[in-house]
Coordinates of C-alpha atoms and ligand atoms in Angstrom, one line a residue:
M80 CA -89.4 36.1 76.2
D81 CA -90.3 39.0 78.6
P82 CA -89.0 42.4 77.8
V83 CA -85.8 43.1 79.6
K84 CA -85.0 46.2 81.5
P85 CA -81.4 47.2 81.9
V86 CA -80.8 46.7 85.6
T87 CA -78.4 47.4 88.5
P88 CA -76.2 50.4 88.4
I89 CA -72.6 49.5 87.3
K90 CA -70.1 49.4 90.1
P91 CA -66.6 50.7 89.5
V92 CA -63.9 48.2 88.5
D93 CA -63.6 45.4 91.0
P94 CA -60.4 45.9 92.8
V95 CA -57.9 43.1 93.4
D96 CA -55.0 43.1 95.8
P97 CA -51.9 44.4 94.3
V98 CA -49.5 41.6 93.6
D99 CA -45.7 41.6 93.4
P100 CA -44.9 39.5 90.2
A101 CA -41.4 38.6 91.4
R102 CA -42.8 37.2 94.7
E103 CA -45.6 35.3 92.8
L104 CA -43.0 33.7 90.6
K105 CA -40.7 32.8 93.5
E106 CA -43.6 31.3 95.4
L107 CA -44.8 29.2 92.5
A108 CA -41.5 28.1 91.1
S109 CA -41.4 24.7 92.8
W110 CA -44.9 24.0 91.5
Q111 CA -44.1 25.1 88.0
R112 CA -40.8 23.4 87.4
P113 CA -42.0 19.7 87.3
L114 CA -45.0 20.6 85.3
R115 CA -42.9 22.3 82.6
D116 CA -40.9 19.0 82.4
E117 CA -44.2 17.2 81.5
F118 CA -44.1 18.7 78.0
P119 CA -41.9 16.5 75.7
I120 CA -41.6 19.2 73.0
I121 CA -40.5 21.8 75.5
R122 CA -38.1 19.5 77.3
G123 CA -36.6 18.4 74.0
N124 CA -35.9 21.9 72.7
P125 CA -34.3 23.8 75.6
E126 CA -32.8 26.4 73.2
L127 CA -36.3 27.4 72.0
A128 CA -39.0 29.4 73.9
Y129 CA -42.6 28.7 72.6
C130 CA -44.5 32.0 73.1
D131 CA -47.5 31.3 70.8
S132 CA -49.9 29.4 73.1
A133 CA -52.8 31.7 72.2
A134 CA -52.5 30.2 68.6
T135 CA -52.3 26.6 69.9
S136 CA -51.0 24.9 73.0
Q137 CA -48.3 22.4 73.5
K138 CA -49.3 19.0 74.9
P139 CA -48.3 17.3 78.2
Q140 CA -47.2 13.7 78.2
A141 CA -50.5 12.6 79.9
V142 CA -52.5 13.9 76.9
L143 CA -50.2 12.0 74.4
D144 CA -50.5 8.9 76.6
A145 CA -54.3 9.1 76.6
V146 CA -54.5 9.3 72.8
H147 CA -52.0 6.4 72.4
R148 CA -53.9 4.3 74.9
Y149 CA -57.2 4.9 73.3
L150 CA -55.9 4.3 69.7
T151 CA -54.1 1.1 70.8
T152 CA -56.8 -0.4 73.0
S153 CA -60.3 0.5 71.9
N154 CA -60.3 2.7 68.8
A155 CA -63.7 2.4 67.1
N156 CA -66.6 4.6 65.9
A157 CA -68.9 6.2 68.5
G158 CA -72.6 5.5 68.9
R159 CA -72.7 2.9 66.1
G160 CA -71.5 -0.6 67.0
S161 CA -72.3 -2.8 70.0
Y162 CA -69.0 -4.7 70.4
P163 CA -66.7 -3.7 73.3
W164 CA -64.5 -1.2 71.5
A165 CA -67.5 0.6 70.1
N166 CA -69.1 0.7 73.5
T167 CA -65.9 2.0 75.1
T168 CA -65.7 4.7 72.5
T169 CA -69.4 5.7 73.0
A170 CA -68.8 5.8 76.7
L171 CA -65.7 7.9 76.2
M172 CA -67.7 10.6 74.4
E173 CA -70.3 10.7 77.2
D174 CA -67.6 10.8 79.9
A175 CA -66.0 13.7 78.0
R176 CA -69.2 15.6 78.1
D177 CA -69.4 15.2 81.9
R178 CA -65.7 16.2 82.1
V179 CA -66.4 19.5 80.3
R180 CA -69.4 20.1 82.6
R181 CA -67.3 19.5 85.7
F182 CA -64.4 21.6 84.4
L183 CA -66.9 24.6 83.9
G184 CA -68.5 24.1 87.3
D185 CA -71.9 23.4 85.7
P186 CA -74.5 23.8 88.4
D187 CA -77.3 22.0 86.4
P188 CA -75.7 19.1 84.5
E189 CA -79.0 17.4 83.9
R190 CA -80.1 20.3 81.8
S191 CA -77.0 21.4 80.0
S192 CA -75.5 19.9 76.8
V193 CA -72.0 19.6 75.4
H194 CA -71.3 19.4 71.7
F195 CA -67.9 18.7 70.3
T196 CA -66.4 20.7 67.5
S197 CA -63.1 21.3 65.7
G198 CA -62.6 24.6 67.7
T199 CA -64.1 27.9 68.7
T200 CA -64.8 29.0 65.1
E201 CA -67.0 26.0 64.3
G202 CA -68.6 26.2 67.8
L203 CA -69.7 29.8 67.4
R204 CA -70.8 29.2 63.9
T205 CA -72.9 26.3 65.1
V206 CA -74.6 28.4 67.8
A207 CA -75.3 31.2 65.2
R208 CA -76.5 28.8 62.5
D209 CA -78.5 26.2 64.4
W210 CA -79.7 28.0 67.5
L211 CA -80.1 31.7 66.8
P212 CA -82.8 31.3 64.1
E213 CA -85.0 29.5 66.6
L214 CA -84.5 32.4 69.1
V215 CA -85.2 35.5 67.1
A216 CA -88.1 37.1 65.3
D217 CA -88.4 39.9 62.8
G218 CA -87.2 43.2 64.4
D219 CA -85.1 41.6 67.2
E220 CA -81.6 42.6 68.0
I221 CA -78.4 40.9 69.0
V222 CA -75.3 42.6 70.5
V223 CA -71.8 41.3 69.4
P224 CA -68.2 42.4 69.6
F225 CA -66.9 44.2 66.5
A226 CA -63.2 44.2 67.3
D227 CA -62.4 40.8 68.9
H228 CA -61.6 37.6 67.0
Q229 CA -63.3 37.5 63.6
A230 CA -64.7 34.0 64.7
N231 CA -67.0 35.9 67.0
L232 CA -68.3 38.3 64.4
T233 CA -68.7 36.7 61.0
P234 CA -71.1 33.9 62.2
W235 CA -73.5 36.5 63.6
L236 CA -73.3 38.6 60.4
D237 CA -73.8 35.5 58.2
A238 CA -76.8 34.4 60.4
R239 CA -78.3 37.9 59.9
E240 CA -78.0 37.5 56.1
L241 CA -79.5 34.1 56.1
L242 CA -82.4 35.2 58.3
A243 CA -83.0 38.2 56.1
R244 CA -83.4 35.9 53.1
Q245 CA -86.2 34.2 55.0
G246 CA -87.8 37.5 55.7
V247 CA -86.6 37.8 59.3
R248 CA -84.7 41.0 59.8
I249 CA -82.5 41.3 62.9
A250 CA -80.2 44.2 63.9
V251 CA -76.6 43.4 64.9
R252 CA -75.4 46.0 67.4
E253 CA -71.9 46.6 68.6
L254 CA -70.9 45.5 72.2
P255 CA -69.4 48.8 73.3
R256 CA -65.8 48.9 74.5
Q257 CA -63.7 51.3 76.5
R258 CA -61.0 53.4 74.7
G259 CA -57.4 52.3 75.1
S260 CA -57.7 49.2 77.2
G261 CA -59.9 47.2 74.7
D262 CA -62.2 45.8 77.4
Y263 CA -66.0 46.2 77.3
D264 CA -67.8 49.2 78.6
P265 CA -70.8 47.8 80.7
A266 CA -72.1 51.4 81.3
A267 CA -72.4 52.0 77.6
L268 CA -73.9 48.6 77.1
A269 CA -76.8 49.6 79.2
G270 CA -77.6 52.1 76.5
V271 CA -77.5 49.5 73.7
V272 CA -79.6 46.7 75.2
G273 CA -83.4 47.1 75.0
P274 CA -86.6 45.0 75.0
R275 CA -85.7 43.5 71.6
T276 CA -82.2 42.3 72.6
R277 CA -82.2 38.5 72.3
L278 CA -78.5 37.7 72.7
V279 CA -75.2 39.2 73.8
A280 CA -72.0 37.5 72.4
A281 CA -68.8 38.4 74.2
T282 CA -65.2 37.3 74.6
H283 CA -63.7 36.3 77.9
V284 CA -60.1 37.3 77.3
H285 CA -59.1 39.4 74.3
H286 CA -56.7 37.5 71.9
V287 CA -54.7 40.6 71.1
Y288 CA -54.8 42.8 74.2
G289 CA -54.8 40.0 76.7
A290 CA -57.5 42.0 78.6
D291 CA -59.9 40.2 80.9
M292 CA -63.1 41.7 79.3
N293 CA -65.1 41.8 82.6
V294 CA -67.8 39.6 81.2
H295 CA -69.1 38.9 84.7
R296 CA -70.5 42.4 84.6
I297 CA -72.6 41.8 81.4
R298 CA -75.3 39.9 83.3
Q299 CA -75.8 42.8 85.6
V300 CA -76.5 45.0 82.6
V301 CA -78.7 42.8 80.5
G302 CA -80.9 41.4 83.2
P303 CA -81.8 37.8 84.0
E304 CA -83.3 36.6 80.7
V305 CA -81.0 37.5 77.8
P306 CA -78.8 34.6 76.8
I307 CA -75.0 35.4 76.7
C308 CA -72.7 33.4 74.5
L309 CA -69.0 33.4 75.6
D310 CA -66.0 32.9 73.4
A311 CA -63.7 31.4 76.0
A312 CA -60.9 30.5 73.5
Q313 CA -58.3 32.4 75.5
S314 CA -59.5 31.7 79.0
I315 CA -60.1 27.9 79.1
G316 CA -56.9 26.4 80.6
H317 CA -55.5 29.8 81.6
L318 CA -57.8 30.7 84.5
P319 CA -60.7 29.1 86.3
V320 CA -63.9 29.5 84.3
S321 CA -67.1 29.1 86.2
V322 CA -70.4 29.1 84.3
A323 CA -72.2 29.6 87.7
D324 CA -70.2 32.8 88.5
L325 CA -70.4 34.2 85.0
D326 CA -74.0 33.2 84.5
V327 CA -73.5 32.8 80.7
D328 CA -75.5 30.4 78.5
F329 CA -72.9 29.2 76.0
V330 CA -69.2 28.6 76.6
V331 CA -67.4 28.0 73.3
F332 CA -63.7 27.0 73.3
S333 CA -60.9 25.3 71.4
G334 CA -59.6 22.1 73.0
H335 CA -56.4 22.5 71.0
K336 CA -55.6 25.8 72.8
A337 CA -56.2 24.0 76.2
M338 CA -53.6 21.2 75.8
A339 CA -55.8 18.8 73.7
L340 CA -55.2 17.7 70.1
P341 CA -55.6 20.0 67.1
G342 CA -59.1 19.8 65.7
T343 CA -60.8 19.7 69.1
G344 CA -63.2 22.1 70.7
A345 CA -66.6 22.2 72.5
V346 CA -69.8 24.1 73.0
W347 CA -71.3 23.9 76.5
A348 CA -75.0 25.1 76.4
R349 CA -76.8 25.8 79.7
G350 CA -80.2 24.9 78.2
R351 CA -82.2 27.3 80.3
R352 CA -82.6 30.5 78.4
G353 CA -84.1 30.3 74.9
P354 CA -84.7 27.2 72.8
A355 CA -82.8 24.0 73.4
F356 CA -79.4 23.8 71.6
R357 CA -79.7 21.0 69.0
P358 CA -76.9 21.3 66.4
G359 CA -78.5 20.5 63.1
G360 CA -78.0 17.7 60.6
W361 CA -76.1 14.4 60.6
S362 CA -72.7 15.2 62.1
G363 CA -70.9 12.0 60.9
T364 CA -68.0 10.3 62.7
P365 CA -66.8 12.4 65.7
N366 CA -63.1 13.1 66.4
T367 CA -62.9 10.4 69.1
A368 CA -59.1 10.5 69.6
G369 CA -59.4 14.3 69.9
V370 CA -62.2 13.9 72.5
A371 CA -60.0 11.4 74.4
S372 CA -57.3 14.0 74.4
L373 CA -59.7 16.7 75.7
T374 CA -60.7 14.6 78.7
A375 CA -57.0 14.0 79.5
A376 CA -56.2 17.7 79.0
L377 CA -59.0 18.9 81.3
D378 CA -57.8 16.3 83.9
W379 CA -54.3 17.6 83.6
L380 CA -55.3 21.3 83.9
D381 CA -57.5 20.6 86.9
A382 CA -54.7 18.7 88.6
A383 CA -52.2 21.5 87.8
G384 CA -54.7 24.1 89.1
T385 CA -56.0 26.7 86.7
D386 CA -55.9 29.3 89.6
R387 CA -52.1 28.8 89.8
I388 CA -51.7 28.8 86.0
E389 CA -53.5 32.2 86.1
R390 CA -51.2 33.5 88.8
W391 CA -48.1 32.2 87.0
T392 CA -48.9 33.6 83.6
A393 CA -50.2 36.9 84.9
A394 CA -46.9 37.4 86.8
L395 CA -44.9 36.5 83.6
T396 CA -46.9 38.9 81.5
S397 CA -46.6 41.6 84.1
L398 CA -42.8 41.2 84.0
L399 CA -42.9 41.5 80.2
T400 CA -45.2 44.5 80.2
D401 CA -43.1 46.3 82.8
G402 CA -39.9 45.6 80.9
L403 CA -41.4 46.8 77.6
S404 CA -42.8 49.9 79.1
R405 CA -39.3 51.0 80.1
M406 CA -38.1 50.8 76.4
D407 CA -39.1 53.8 74.2
A408 CA -38.7 51.8 71.0
Y409 CA -41.8 49.7 71.8
E410 CA -45.5 50.5 71.9
V411 CA -47.6 48.0 74.0
L412 CA -51.1 47.6 72.6
G413 CA -54.1 47.7 74.9
C414 CA -53.9 48.4 78.6
Q415 CA -50.6 49.8 79.8
T416 CA -50.7 48.9 83.4
S417 CA -49.3 45.8 84.9
L418 CA -50.5 43.3 87.5
A419 CA -49.1 45.4 90.2
A420 CA -51.5 48.2 89.4
G421 CA -54.1 46.1 91.2
S422 CA -57.0 46.5 89.0
R423 CA -58.9 43.6 87.5
V424 CA -60.0 45.4 84.5
Q425 CA -56.4 46.3 83.7
R426 CA -55.1 42.9 84.6
R427 CA -53.5 41.2 81.6
R428 CA -53.9 37.5 81.0
S429 CA -51.0 35.6 79.4
I430 CA -50.9 37.8 76.2
V431 CA -48.8 40.8 75.5
T432 CA -48.9 42.4 72.0
F433 CA -46.6 45.2 70.9
R434 CA -44.9 47.0 68.0
H435 CA -41.4 48.4 67.5
R436 CA -41.6 52.0 66.4
E437 CA -39.2 51.4 63.5
I438 CA -38.8 47.7 62.8
G439 CA -41.8 46.1 61.0
S440 CA -43.6 43.4 63.1
Q441 CA -42.9 40.6 60.5
D442 CA -39.2 41.5 60.6
L443 CA -39.2 41.6 64.3
G444 CA -40.8 38.2 64.4
F445 CA -38.0 36.7 62.2
I446 CA -35.3 38.4 64.3
L447 CA -36.9 37.0 67.5
F448 CA -37.0 33.5 66.1
S449 CA -33.3 33.8 65.1
R450 CA -32.8 34.3 68.9
G451 CA -34.9 31.3 69.8
F452 CA -38.3 32.9 70.5
M453 CA -41.4 31.7 68.7
V454 CA -43.9 34.6 68.7
R455 CA -46.7 35.5 66.3
S456 CA -46.4 38.5 64.1
D457 CA -49.4 39.5 61.9
G458 CA -52.9 40.9 62.4
H459 CA -54.0 38.1 64.7
C460 CA -57.4 37.5 62.9
Q461 CA -58.8 40.5 64.6
A462 CA -62.2 41.5 63.2
G463 CA -61.9 44.5 60.9
G464 CA -58.2 44.0 60.4
S465 CA -56.5 43.3 57.0
P466 CA -55.2 39.8 56.3
G467 CA -51.8 39.4 57.7
G468 CA -52.2 42.7 59.6
G469 CA -50.7 44.9 56.9
R470 CA -49.3 48.1 58.5
D471 CA -51.4 47.2 61.6
A472 CA -49.4 44.0 62.2
S473 CA -48.0 43.5 65.7
V474 CA -46.0 41.0 67.6
R475 CA -47.9 38.8 70.1
V476 CA -46.2 37.0 72.9
S477 CA -48.6 34.5 74.5
L478 CA -47.4 32.4 77.5
H479 CA -48.5 29.3 79.3
I480 CA -47.6 27.2 82.2
H481 CA -44.3 26.0 80.6
N482 CA -42.9 29.5 80.1
T483 CA -40.4 30.8 82.7
P484 CA -39.1 34.1 84.1
E485 CA -35.8 33.3 82.4
E486 CA -37.5 33.1 79.0
V487 CA -39.2 36.4 79.6
Q488 CA -35.9 38.0 80.7
G489 CA -34.2 36.6 77.6
L490 CA -36.9 38.0 75.4
L491 CA -36.6 41.4 77.0
T492 CA -32.8 41.3 76.6
A493 CA -33.3 40.5 72.9
L494 CA -35.8 43.3 72.5
A495 CA -33.6 45.7 74.3
S496 CA -30.7 45.0 71.9
L497 CA -32.9 46.2 69.0
Q498 CA -33.7 49.7 70.5
Ligands
LIG1634 C1 -60.7 34.8 71.1 C2 -60.6 33.7 70.0 N1 -61.8 33.3 69.5 C3 -61.8 32.4 68.5 C4 -60.6 31.8 68.0 C5 -60.7 30.8 66.9 O1 -60.3 29.6 67.4 P1 -60.1 28.3 66.5 O2 -59.1 28.7 65.4 O3 -59.6 27.2 67.4 O4 -61.4 28.0 65.9 C6 -59.4 32.2 68.5 C7 -58.2 31.7 68.0 O5 -57.1 32.3 68.0 C8 -59.4 33.2 69.5 O6 -58.3 33.6 70.1

């Protein structure tokens, strides 16, 4: 690979038009209401508010129907038999690969590949274990995030160790971030990448701070040749993700966070920069029902419109951030500004994480559940954190298309009563 020079001066943060969250929610209400009703578990539990979609998503009826249909009409193994059910299952796997490509706006589907996994963790591990060693030589460097999800750090560190045992020493450098907001610092990245940089791993949306990490600016810094591997666990299904716009080489995501069944995920590989992506070894029987659910989930999300899901959840999180910022008892982690601040870098996606200044986060989680709100309270698997979060634990509220302004208002009322 040719040496890469850091390129193009970094522009200031891309501005976006200021948006009034209340107006957004009013405008989108008639679109959202029927879609909320498509989730049986949500419809069946009107007294509960599920606010943990960043951990895993709830499933719309269309996804449940697709799984039922597959298992009751053509369940068989894939790529093995030649009778009709086996052929249908083999075709289902191929169709799902095309579905992932279309969902990501793949500009070169002839060249790309899609590999199914159990989720983002396995996907990133596969890229680090099966592809990275073919890419790097002794003395090369990779740049990875040190304070995102641990699924996007440990596979790279493990790969470094494995390579070192084979006499190939690579350096793992930190992808720099800005203070406070948690998003990356492209200007500082220019000082980290050099001629031996072979890969940048990044996260699209931070799973604790909800920050859009401005990954579209990484390509400007690293130049045209360095592969970029994107952890899209918190963006797929929440906002449009276009591999053409982002110009990344891997998109790794969890289907189960995007309305598909548990134990589903995928790696999309562009196949243009570096060696071909050929996950190693005999992979055994695939999760065919899970893959059927993924196709149905991506169909459902496209029909609902990821651009509208993005607007809806951004407006809800903005309401929540604004409400929390008016209560002295709470500290909101990450960026402090709301949607209305009109800056893309500060724009929060569907996740708001906070602490009470006196009540422990685990206790706060229990109290909120006693009032009907299912939130997550621990350390959120952040790299470098202690298991369970310890004293760093915080409460994470993560929203999706089925959440409503009334739920957010109810949550704020519950939090206000604990001041
Ligand atoms: C940003 C991010 N990356 C990776 C993961 C790991 O995903 P999974 O547990 O589906 O493998 C998560 C899960 O929370 C995440 O939020």
